[in-house]
Every structure is written in C-alpha cells, then in structure tokens.
Amino acid sequence: MLRRNIRQRREYLYTKSLEGPQRALFEKKRRIRAALEEGKPIPTELRNEEHDLRRQIDLEDQERQVPKSIVDNEYATANIREPKILLTTSRNPSAPLTQFVKELKVVFPNSQRMNRGGQVISEIVESCRSHDITDLILVHEHRGQPDGLIVSHLPHGPTAYFGLLNVVTRHDIKDRKAMGKMSEAYPHLILDNFSTQIGERTATILKHLFPVPKPDSKRIITFANRDDYISFRHHVYEKPGGPKSIDLKEVGPRFELRLYQIKLGTVEQNEAQSEFVLRPYINTAKKQKTLGA
Amino acid sequence: MGMTSALAAAVSTGRQVFPSPCHSVMVMDLDEPLDTAAAEKGEAALRRLSEADPALFLSPSADLAAAARAASQHIYSSLAPLSLAQPPPLPTLLTDPAFDAEQIWSQIELLARPLLPHLRRQLRRLEQQPPSQQPPVATPAVAEGELLEEDGESSESEELKNEEELEGTEDEKESEGTQDEEEMGDEEEEEAELDGRGGNGVEDKFLKIDELTEFLEKGEEEEYGGGAKRREKKAAKNWMVESDGEDDDEDEDEDQLDLEDFEDDDEEGEAGGGDIRYKDFFEKGHHKQVKKRDGSIKKVQFKDDQAHESELDDSENDDGNDEQEQGLSTHEKERLKMRAKIEQMEKASLEPSTWTMQGEVTASKRPKNSALEVDLDFEHNVRPAPVITEEVTASLEEMIKKRIAESHFDDVEKPTMLPSKAPKEHKELDETKSKRGLAELYEDDYAQKAGIAPAPLSISDELKKEANTLFKRICLKLDALSHFHFAPKPVIEDMSVQANVPALAMEEIAPVAVSDAAMLAPEEIFEGKGDVKEEGELTQAERKRRRANKKRRYAASHKERPAKLQKD
C-alpha cells in the first residue's frame, strides 16, 4: 500500500511535469496551424521547428489537437464516485470556530466533521486515505474569527490554501429560527469569472467538492471572483410566479476567499512543488489578476 | 462745545432764512398765529422737561409724556426748514397720543437721515480748516445773522436758551428715561456731539484711536524706516532713480528736484499725509532752495549732469543717513532679508536634520513616542480587501438570478457510461413440450460428435441470424478487396438450394478470389459413367441388358419386404 502510494505519487508528479512543455508544444502547433489556415507567414520564432512540427500537425486528428490535462488524472473518479469530505480545524479551536465548522458541514454534502484533538496532520491524512475520503478541509482562525481554509484533494491531489475574510456565520444572525432549516439537497454551483488558467484550476478544485446534483435542485452555491477575491454565497430559491420571477433567500455562511497558494501534493507534503504562490510585495502586485478578468 | 455753537449758529441762521415778525417762527406755513402758539407751547414743554427731577422719569407719567411730545414737535418744526430736500417730506411731526413711540421716531428719522452726511462733511471741513478762516458755505447765512443781530437781543437770548435746551436734552438723554424720552433726544444733536468729539464714540476700553495710529506708524517705520510720510516720498523718489537710472532725462531730474522741494515743504509743517500733487511733477520753474536734512543749503542748478550728480549724491547721502536712521531702500531691505534667510538656511543644513528626514531610523535614534505623532505615508502595493456593501450583494444576487433563469450552472458533469461488456443473453425457457423425443435428441448429439450431421445454429433470434450472415458477407468482400493474401471464408454448411446456374453466367469479370466452390460440381449435375447414349440410339441388345439390370435391382430391393397385397 505504501509503495503503491509512492509509485502513484511519482507518476502523478511526472505527468504533471510533462504538462508544461506539452502545453507549450500544443501552443506552437496551434499557432502554426492558424498561420497555415489564414495564409499568413509563419511567425519567425517558429521557423526552425516548423518543419518538424508540420508532420505532426498533418497527422493529428481532432482528439489529439487538444492537450490532455492532468485533471483527468486527479479528478478522474470524481465524476463517477461522489466526493467524501472530512472537515477539521487547527488545534484548540475556539467556540466560534467550532460553530463555523459545524455550519460548513451542512454546506458540503457528504461531509464529516472531526475533532482535532492532538492529532498530527500526517496521521489525519493517512486515516483519510484508508477511509477512501476524497477531500480534507482544514479551517484556521485568529481570535475567534476564521481566517484560513485549506482544501486538500486526497489521493495525491492538489492542495489549495485560502485566506478567509468578512466571515458572517449563521450563528451571528439573531433570529435563526426565522431562517428555518437549511436544505440538504445536492446544490447547483455557480462559478463566475474564473477565466485564467489558475482560475480554471481553482474552479475545478472547488467544483469537485460537490457531487452531481439533480436538475431540479433549489439550492445554489456561488463562488464569484471579483478582483481576485472569491465571494462564497449560499442561496435557496423559489419561483413563485412562473419561471421569470425568482425569489432568492440567502442561507448559510458568507465569506470571501483569497487564494494564496496551490501545491501539487497533499497537506502533509511540505516539500511539494508549488503550482501558484501569491506574491503581494512585488511592485506590480496591484495590476495582477491571477484568477480572472 | 464749538460744534454745538456752530450748530446753534446754523440753527439760528436757518431761522433767519425766513424773516418774519415773530423771531421764533421757522416754518413757512399758512397758519402763522397757530404756529406761534405751538412754538410757545413747545418751548414751555422743553423748559418743563429740563426742570423736571430726573427721578420722575423712572416711572411712566402721562404728564411728562405729553410734554415730551410737545417738545419734540417743536424741535422738529424748528429743524424742518434745514433739511436738504425742500419741502421736507413731513412738514410737522405728528404726535397724537395714538401714535406709538416707534412711529414718532421713524418720522424724526425721515427728516434727520438725509442731513447726517451733509453735517459730517461740514464738520470735517471745519476741522481741517484753521479756525481763523471763514467757512466758505456760510456766507449768505452770515449776512442774515448780521441782520438778526440788528433785531434785538431777544434772539441771542433765544439762542442761548436753545443752547441750554439742547444741552438739557443731551443731559436728559444721558439719564435713564422712558421710551418717549429717547425719541425726543434729537438725532442731529446726538450726531453733532459724536462728530464733535472726533471719533470718540468708536473708542472703547480696548480700542484707542491714538494707540492705533501709533501702532500703524511704528509698523510703517519698521517697513520703511522712520517717518512714514518721508518714507513715502523717498520711496517714490528712489523708485524714479532706479527705473530711470540709464536715462538722463532732464524732466525727470527736475521732477526729482521737485519732489525734494515738496518734501522739505512737508517737513516744515504739514499735518496731513503727503499728497503728491500735479504741480509738483509737471510744473517747471521751481527754484526753491533745497534744504538738506542736516541743515545746509544747496543751490540747485539746471545743468543735467550736475543736477543728476547732485541728486545721486543727495540720494546716497540720504541713504547713508538713512541706514543710520534705519531707513533703507526696498532693494536694500530685500537684500538684507535674503541674506538673513541664506544664513538661516546654511545654519540649518549644518545642523543634523530631524529624524523624519534621516534615512533608516531605529527606535533608539528618535525621541520617545515620536512615531505616533508623525503622519507616516506608505505606498501600499496590495489592493485593499473588499468591503461588502449592499451594492455588491445586489450585483451578486442579480448575477445569480440571471444564471438561474438561464439554468446555466457549473456543476460536475456525470460522464456517459461506456458499456464494458456485452449484455448477457437471456435464454428463454420454452414451456411447450418438446416435439422430439429424448432418443432423437441423443441421436442428434451423437451425430454431431461423429461429424455426420451439421451442427445446428446456436443463435436464438432469427433477426440476429440474418444480421450475422449479412455482416459476414460484407466482411468477406472487404477482405477480398483489401488484403493481398486473401483467406477465403470458412464454409458455412447450411441447407441452401444450389442453383445449377450455367457456368457461363458465373464467369463474369470478377476477381479470381470469388470462389466457385458454391457451384455444383459436375458429378452433382450428372452421375453416370462411360458412354452415354440416348434412348433412340440404343440397340436391342443394350435395351434388353438395361431391362434385365433394372429387374435384378428391383428384385433385390423388394426381396425383404413381403409381397404386397395382391388384389383379390
């Protein structure tokens, strides 16, 4: 089992590493193909390689023209099997943090909450693997306010580190009774404005936390990217007067996520390769839009 | 006091404007005897008021009020002819008991207000001109004054009385009184008083005009050096010197000379601020002897250079003197200021600068708690965290609603399941009794194993059978077309009618690979051996031989069977 894991991890990393140059190659081929179709001269930087690539281009069919993404490897079984999530916190959580984690448990279908106690992260990950859990979510806090979220996809998958801002929990709202019970149907998802490559990656990571919903489900979870801050909103809707009128009712916690790292290993692998790291101290940090538009 | 006398004089002269037998009549009116009576009554009232005990005024009394009304009416009518707008807007003061204090006051003001600026001007002129000189305006009045004096002493007594009354009213004004009294106090008299004291009304405990002028002069001294008036002239002169330094214009030299002359004149004793007049600049021919400040007399010459030199010398000397006396030219002053500033800046740059101006400062290098007081400015490289306002929430909800309406969600897609193995064939159990007996089934099995009989087809569905055969046929054709080394299809032994098609029809231009194994073999077409003869060709011996063979065969085959039932 250990050896298998190691082997699988190596495979995963290898294919991931191939993805980079493969993508570059794909880009070059695409440009040559476009130039040939339009009748324009081939760009000068590709002249040398054009001869070699031409043969490949000619033999390519529709399937081969699109580069194969490693997402197929990581999330290959995600479509078939439903995701199974384990939620836990940092050590010695405060009462507001435990409340928040309880709320998150209701938000994610098919999820379990576990007390942290004194466990070490590697132990937790091992037990998750043995129980066939697909995702591990850790929540961190600062003086009662939740301020960190780590989403780790489990077989060997990527880990996304988020910072939480402007957290409003259901417990904060006074008349909880009026809000009623939270629906536990499988929700529909809205992922808005994730247009760059890293944005797409984040979108898949967040998307595969949820199972396939029924088409008529009334529960909506939104991840909207505005200016690199992802807003999480949870609504239940109904259509009282025909299909055109939509009545949204906000339910569940509301917070902003800020992505600051994506690593290619699980949480316990400190030396894993980073796919993306936020760098706010460079001079052009203000201009960068990493997640989209 | 002079002012009151002047006013009294004016009043008296005013009185003389309209000469009449009665000395006290002032108003040109139709009802002369009535006016006289009224005037007497008014004067009586005034006398009454002046004689009254001041304490009586503290409580309202109808008696005094009536007296006050009468007195004010009298005074109004005496002053009405003096108003600038003749005829006066209101000929008499209406003092019915029904009239309010405010209304009477406003009537008085109607008359008095236009007079105020006129009186002020007069007073100022009187102030400015020396007392020996005659006031230029009063000439016609004076003549009439002389006329009056001829009339008699009663007018003088009247004047005196009026003066007293005026003063009395002033006193009354100063004491506390009822509202009626305040109106009665004549506004002109008040104004005269105010003007007479020369701005004393403006002064306060805080504001003293003399101190103000002192202060202003001191300030000007600092700016320009001693003697504001002198400095003004000096400034003007120096300005001219500087600007026309290159031009040696005769005129300007003369102008400068003229200024100097004028300056000395002013020094001699003019009280007012130095007014430069036209004649000082543009009138030539001044040959006054210019006095130097130290007292020596210098003769002025008209030659250009000498005059200019003298001028310059003069100015330089003056400058030198002025420095001693703290009077510098503006240029000099500016230079001094600049020098002082430069020195200050040099000193400052030699000293160590404040901690905010130094580069990297640790806590030990700056005073305690100084970073709290300073307004530090950082350039923030990160965009600030978003504040979730109502507009943001509203925009998000709108987007969500739009997506719901379109049913455009980004859910995880369920993949289409590819079949991993073919669906099992379900064997249907037939309930009907089998037509063939068990023995026959065993027989068939044995026959299959032995290879005698062909194997039955195992596919249950007929359609499937058909499809299979069609497919196999197509495959065979394709193989024939595509392979170099063709392997013919395995023989399917099915009971099909073999068409005995003539060979010619089969021999088309078809590839050789189309085998003709399905065709009937020649033996199947004809069985026989040797010489084949037709019926007609047979000889008799051959016919007999054939018949005999036939009989023999027939007998052999029918031997075992018992003979058929013969017909009886």
mmCIF file with all atom_site columns, C-alpha atoms in Angstrom, chain B residues 107 350 443:
data_model
loop_
_atom_site.group_PDB
_atom_site.id
_atom_site.type_symbol
_atom_site.label_atom_id
_atom_site.label_alt_id
_atom_site.label_comp_id
_atom_site.label_asym_id
_atom_site.label_entity_id
_atom_site.label_seq_id
_atom_site.pdbx_PDB_ins_code
_atom_site.Cartn_x
_atom_site.Cartn_y
_atom_site.Cartn_z
_atom_site.occupancy
_atom_site.B_iso_or_equiv
_atom_site.pdbx_formal_charge
_atom_site.auth_seq_id
_atom_site.auth_comp_id
_atom_site.auth_asym_id
_atom_site.auth_atom_id
_atom_site.pdbx_PDB_model_num
ATOM 1 C CA . GLN B 1 107 ? -40.849 110.317 11.466  1.00 0.00 ? 107 GLN B CA 1
ATOM 2 C CA . LEU B 1 350 ? 24.973  72.332  9.045   1.00 0.00 ? 350 LEU B CA 1
ATOM 3 C CA . GLU B 1 443 ? -29.214 -39.250 -31.718 1.00 0.00 ? 443 GLU B CA 1
#
